[in-house]
Amino acid sequence: MTEHKVEFFPHQREITVEEGETLIRAAMEAGVHINASCGGEGVCGKCRVLIEEGEVEGGITEKLSQEDVDKGYRLACQSKVISDLKVRVPIESEIDAGVLNRLSTPRKTAKIREINLDDWKEKGLFIPPVEKKYLELPPPSNDDNVADVSRIVQNLRNTHGEHRLEFDLSVIRKIPDILREADFNVTVNIARPVRAEGKNRVINIEPGDTTDHNYAIAIDIGTTTIYGQMVDLISGKVLAQYGDFNAQMSYGEDIITRIVYAEKNGPEVLHKKVTETINGVIEKIAKRSKVDLDQVSTITLAGNTTMTQLFLKINPRYIRRSPFVPAATMYPPFKAADIGLNLPDHVTALVYPQVSSYVGGDIVAGVMGSGMAHEEELTLFMDIGTNAEIVIGNKDWLVCAAGSAGPAFEGGGIKLGMRAAKGAIEDFSIDPITLEPMNLTIGNERPKGICGSGLITIVATLFETGIIDNRGKFNTNLDTPRIRECEDGHEFVLAWKDMTSIDRDVVLTEIDIDNLIRAKGAMYSGCMTLLNEIGLSIRDIDRIIMSGGFGSYIDLEKTMTIGLLPEIDPEKVTFIGNGSLLGARMSGLTNRIRSDVKDTLSRMTNFELSETNSFMDNFMAAMFLPHTDLELFPKLRKRLEERQKNNN
Amino acid sequence: MTEHKVEFFPHQREITVEEGETLIRAAMEAGVHINASCGGEGVCGKCRVLIEEGEVEGGITEKLSQEDVDKGYRLACQSKVISDLKVRVPIESEIDAGVLNRLSTPRKTAKIREINLDDWKEKGLFIPPVEKKYLELPPPSNDDNVADVSRIVQNLRNTHGEHRLEFDLSVIRKIPDILREADFNVTVNIARPVRAEGKNRVINIEPGDTTDHNYAIAIDIGTTTIYGQMVDLISGKVLAQYGDFNAQMSYGEDIITRIVYAEKNGPEVLHKKVTETINGVIEKIAKRSKVDLDQVSTITLAGNTTMTQLFLKINPRYIRRSPFVPAATMYPPFKAADIGLNLPDHVTALVYPQVSSYVGGDIVAGVMGSGMAHEEELTLFMDIGTNAEIVIGNKDWLVCAAGSAGPAFEGGGIKLGMRAAKGAIEDFSIDPITLEPMNLTIGNERPKGICGSGLITIVATLFETGIIDNRGKFNTNLDTPRIRECEDGHEFVLAWKDMTSIDRDVVLTEIDIDNLIRAKGAMYSGCMTLLNEIGLSIRDIDRIIMSGGFGSYIDLEKTMTIGLLPEIDPEKVTFIGNGSLLGARMSGLTNRIRSDVKDTLSRMTNFELSETNSFMDNFMAAMFLPHTDLELFPKLRKRLEERQKNNN
């Protein structure tokens, strides 16, 4: 991949980006603000920049006069980097280059960790849960008229060294005809047992050689959103991904209201709703990946305890009542079709086990996905979702806790909140003088709403520029039409109606900010309370692993600015994306995970945050941006002080 | 049980019977003929006998004049033996006592073998497939809020020494509510693995202590009839039994026509039909035994290969075509409800394995039921049903073969054939002079039809008295209205219309006799061909085990008279009733059978009778009563010669 150096003036900021990246995203990454209302679609025409050296591809539209074009002006959002560049950004406000440089903070993205199949193979950790074997069988004759299944067993034993085989009834039904249609050349799917002494189950048979088509589905059953991936079991690659809001949302946004509903009406309706959403996700990823569902071998699902019980049609009523008892922690594998999933009869469903009523399979999957349970380093694992779930530990011990954060991180409970999908504002910057925003959306489309990562970035930016105070309230003294009164307090117009795709302004309200503060407060105070309970401080932590469904990256400095993360060396932070989905995918790829998970589970000690005296105090203290005690965020304090000086 | 001696005059026959037995059945057992048209219901009034010494209970009806009663006459069918007796039978025909004695042959019943649970327990063979454990659990508290399943696992481990437990999803669904409804005092059903290292599956949970209610269902899926038993897993006793014609019968009486149907139309319809019949049988035995189906743990089914495949919805098309390949020999356990059986979700279905396309699970079950695979003695096992199935061997080796006998043994293909149910003529004798019959029916009701064992007895008796010849044709020179022409040849009236319950005569036709001869010919010639193939003769056989669904006993001499069995010391013959059902029941009682069956199966060598040159010759030679070569039946020949002398 070719890379190019881009220098921005007058900021004197320099950044290296991959060839083909748009100039506006390069600017955002460098921390350089360029006015941009339309999300990067090229319609607002505000992101005019002057190319002083080097060349870009595109960037010339009717928004620019011929004169401007001749001078070297381009629209940053439409220009692709194809050489080293020097770019000048027209600054409307009265601000000097030194200040601009200080104001612009390059994005500190968390390292992203991904599955490395070759590495697994090297370490002997790659034990595919389902393998395909191609058989060329001798046809039966009068001298050799053993049963069809026996013929397959003999060949698997003699040619492939397979033993302890068991055939599913649904496969036996298909065998006689398929053998004869395919001239006795067939492929069988063998599901491996988790324990070495278990049976190898033949779960499917196909005519001909299909050994290069073997897929698994991974699903994260979130309270707010459900994500699915189609995984190629041969390359380990994700072929398609899709997410959708959990259709249970119409029965309540949080877990408690869903439990109350199930208690009153039984678990059936909510079971049906979540199954419908999962089926929709499956349909979408199958279509996108062009995978025939007949060639899917397994589906692995991870969700919190309530989501898991509702999916399995087990009433979660006792989860809500002291002493908070879940039905089970482990579930046996079962036929996916039996639970209502639109998958062929041979597909086995695996559900991630739970620790307790409030530390569920999603977090166990995240822990498995993070690998923290096998490493020396003391790790703080945070799953940033509707439930604030926290695990601390290493290969020797693990403690965990969970609380409710609400759906804000996933765009839930936010006036114009949305999933991380096309049109969602995912990145944001603001001109501290003109208060003109720079909105970057997923897919560079006109803004439609705000996703979780966008919300964090917007709130952090508004706070750091003094547009909102540490309680999340707008500074109404500012002279801008973008801050205005609304039903419940004030709101900020991120994009005017004519620049959005929803025929109305995209706004951020004080209620939205409140919800985010409550969510990050729950997360932060959970971490602090748990650390405190085990007698450690954040300084003892070697690394933080963040997990969450909000987009593909997260700006670490912004998460520290709002007080979601404590201030820690960004190098110590890794982002694994949707950890629940990652763990589910890993289980689909190797049985090693399934055999490890029981051991890991037994080492996870659960703390009930609500039973510790300090939790409420910690929570209340964290209900500010970034926190009541600014001493805990010394770098931010320094930045705030410096800007204060500049403003004066 | 009190027994009494009954002497019959002028026959000078003596027999010991249990108190309460009817006099007419005592006479039948002693080989003493008493005219009786009405099956023992007391309406024909023909069975007048004189009680010369001792006392009977009952036997006085309006069919007897007061004068007769005063003299000591009683109706034999209505008189119960309550003391030692001397009984005089009025003989209408001119025949002296010596001849009478020679003519009357006491019934030589085969020894009946039954399950002896205490014996199994002593030998360590009793390993219940499903056991119940009663748990008194401590309720959860804040200090002990493990998951409900974990609570059960802990108690099972610590109090009952149970390990390697796995819970079915359907059980987990019930656990939370049942625990709380029952104050945490519950009973769980644990299904044992066949292999010691397998998992112990918790398949059901019930409130309170239900350890004394644990049941299994055994089913024999016959081509013609389906039998079921409700088995008490604690006592080992059969609580109820019921049989019904297989509803597939309307799609063809034999296996081949059913396969042809399935080949054309798919297996679904025949699958549905057999499942319906089984469901009917289950309903009946549940009702009769008053067992709640919720307390049934397993259902074990045995059937021939085609019946098994149709039941499992596997097209049996390739069974019919050379080289006669079945789909599988072994099937995994599965959920009974999944196949359409009206049983609760927790009930596991086990299907007996097959040897080949024509040696099926019914015969494997019979072999397991007979115990022959574990014994030193060289055994000939004959399953007398629609398929003539034969196994020869001992603990070292086993050979088997099968051919088609047709449904005659089960009352199929017989004009007035019926299952062994109330009203079926099951025993028969005839006055050689007057040709007046003695019909005894199941339940002592008016005759309705003829069951398999009755058919054998009637044909044997008619042959031995010269009423039919060795080709099964009636001697039309005899002066009796009971022999008359009918559509296809001649028939014999066993009971006149006014004595039957079907408003028409109960008859036996020459076609019926043909069908029986063909059936017994297939059975006998199969045995002889197989013996011949392995270089043995009938003299090498230490014992014969007969299996078949026709009533609870079988008159051995009669089976030799028609040439179904070779002439062999009756002491060497054991009858195990429906062997397939017995094997299925045994599998339901102890896992020992399930672990043995695989080994037994691997030792069973299959012979294709149709591929041996001698089979057709043997079959043709056996198409007579008893056989072309009377030398093979020396005792019968001697009897026939003696009677010939008496007649002249």
mmCIF file of N, CA, C and O in Angstrom, chain B residues 62 125 130 264 270 291 321 434 547 559 606 634 636:
data_model
loop_
_atom_site.group_PDB
_atom_site.id
_atom_site.type_symbol
_atom_site.label_atom_id
_atom_site.label_comp_id
_atom_site.label_asym_id
_atom_site.label_seq_id
_atom_site.Cartn_x
_atom_site.Cartn_y
_atom_site.Cartn_z
ATOM 1 N N GLU B 62 -78.907 -71.756 32.162
ATOM 2 C CA GLU B 62 -80.225 -72.183 31.654
ATOM 3 C C GLU B 62 -80.097 -73.192 30.520
ATOM 4 O O GLU B 62 -81.095 -73.769 30.080
ATOM 5 N N LEU B 125 -26.032 -56.643 35.668
ATOM 6 C CA LEU B 125 -26.456 -56.289 34.308
ATOM 7 C C LEU B 125 -27.511 -55.192 34.289
ATOM 8 O O LEU B 125 -27.940 -54.754 33.245
ATOM 9 N N VAL B 130 -32.338 -44.541 32.527
ATOM 10 C CA VAL B 130 -32.758 -43.265 33.109
ATOM 11 C C VAL B 130 -33.034 -43.484 34.591
ATOM 12 O O VAL B 130 -33.805 -44.368 34.952
ATOM 13 N N LYS B 264 -42.246 -44.292 -5.208
ATOM 14 C CA LYS B 264 -43.041 -43.435 -6.076
ATOM 15 C C LYS B 264 -43.416 -42.126 -5.397
ATOM 16 O O LYS B 264 -43.380 -41.070 -5.994
ATOM 17 N N LEU B 270 -46.105 -43.005 4.387
ATOM 18 C CA LEU B 270 -45.981 -44.232 5.178
ATOM 19 C C LEU B 270 -45.390 -43.921 6.555
ATOM 20 O O LEU B 270 -45.765 -44.544 7.550
ATOM 21 N N VAL B 291 -50.539 -44.376 33.366
ATOM 22 C CA VAL B 291 -49.253 -43.695 33.501
ATOM 23 C C VAL B 291 -49.338 -42.342 32.792
ATOM 24 O O VAL B 291 -49.811 -42.249 31.667
ATOM 25 N N ARG B 321 -33.653 -53.069 -4.311
ATOM 26 C CA ARG B 321 -32.899 -53.271 -5.552
ATOM 27 C C ARG B 321 -31.534 -53.859 -5.212
ATOM 28 O O ARG B 321 -30.886 -53.443 -4.268
ATOM 29 N N THR B 434 -67.566 -86.942 14.631
ATOM 30 C CA THR B 434 -68.675 -86.017 14.328
ATOM 31 C C THR B 434 -68.195 -84.760 13.614
ATOM 32 O O THR B 434 -68.980 -84.003 13.063
ATOM 33 N N SER B 547 -39.787 -66.833 18.455
ATOM 34 C CA SER B 547 -40.296 -65.514 18.770
ATOM 35 C C SER B 547 -41.427 -65.223 17.804
ATOM 36 O O SER B 547 -41.408 -65.657 16.655
ATOM 37 N N THR B 559 -46.944 -77.092 15.826
ATOM 38 C CA THR B 559 -46.013 -76.416 14.910
ATOM 39 C C THR B 559 -45.179 -77.442 14.149
ATOM 40 O O THR B 559 -44.792 -77.204 13.004
ATOM 41 N N ASN B 606 -24.459 -62.037 7.761
ATOM 42 C CA ASN B 606 -25.712 -62.145 7.043
ATOM 43 C C ASN B 606 -25.573 -63.051 5.821
ATOM 44 O O ASN B 606 -24.610 -62.949 5.075
ATOM 45 N N PRO B 634 -40.501 -88.214 11.717
ATOM 46 C CA PRO B 634 -40.797 -89.613 12.043
ATOM 47 C C PRO B 634 -41.914 -89.774 13.074
ATOM 48 O O PRO B 634 -42.736 -90.675 12.959
ATOM 49 N N LEU B 636 -44.475 -87.795 13.690
ATOM 50 C CA LEU B 636 -45.748 -87.484 13.045
ATOM 51 C C LEU B 636 -46.154 -88.633 12.121
ATOM 52 O O LEU B 636 -47.313 -89.068 12.112
#
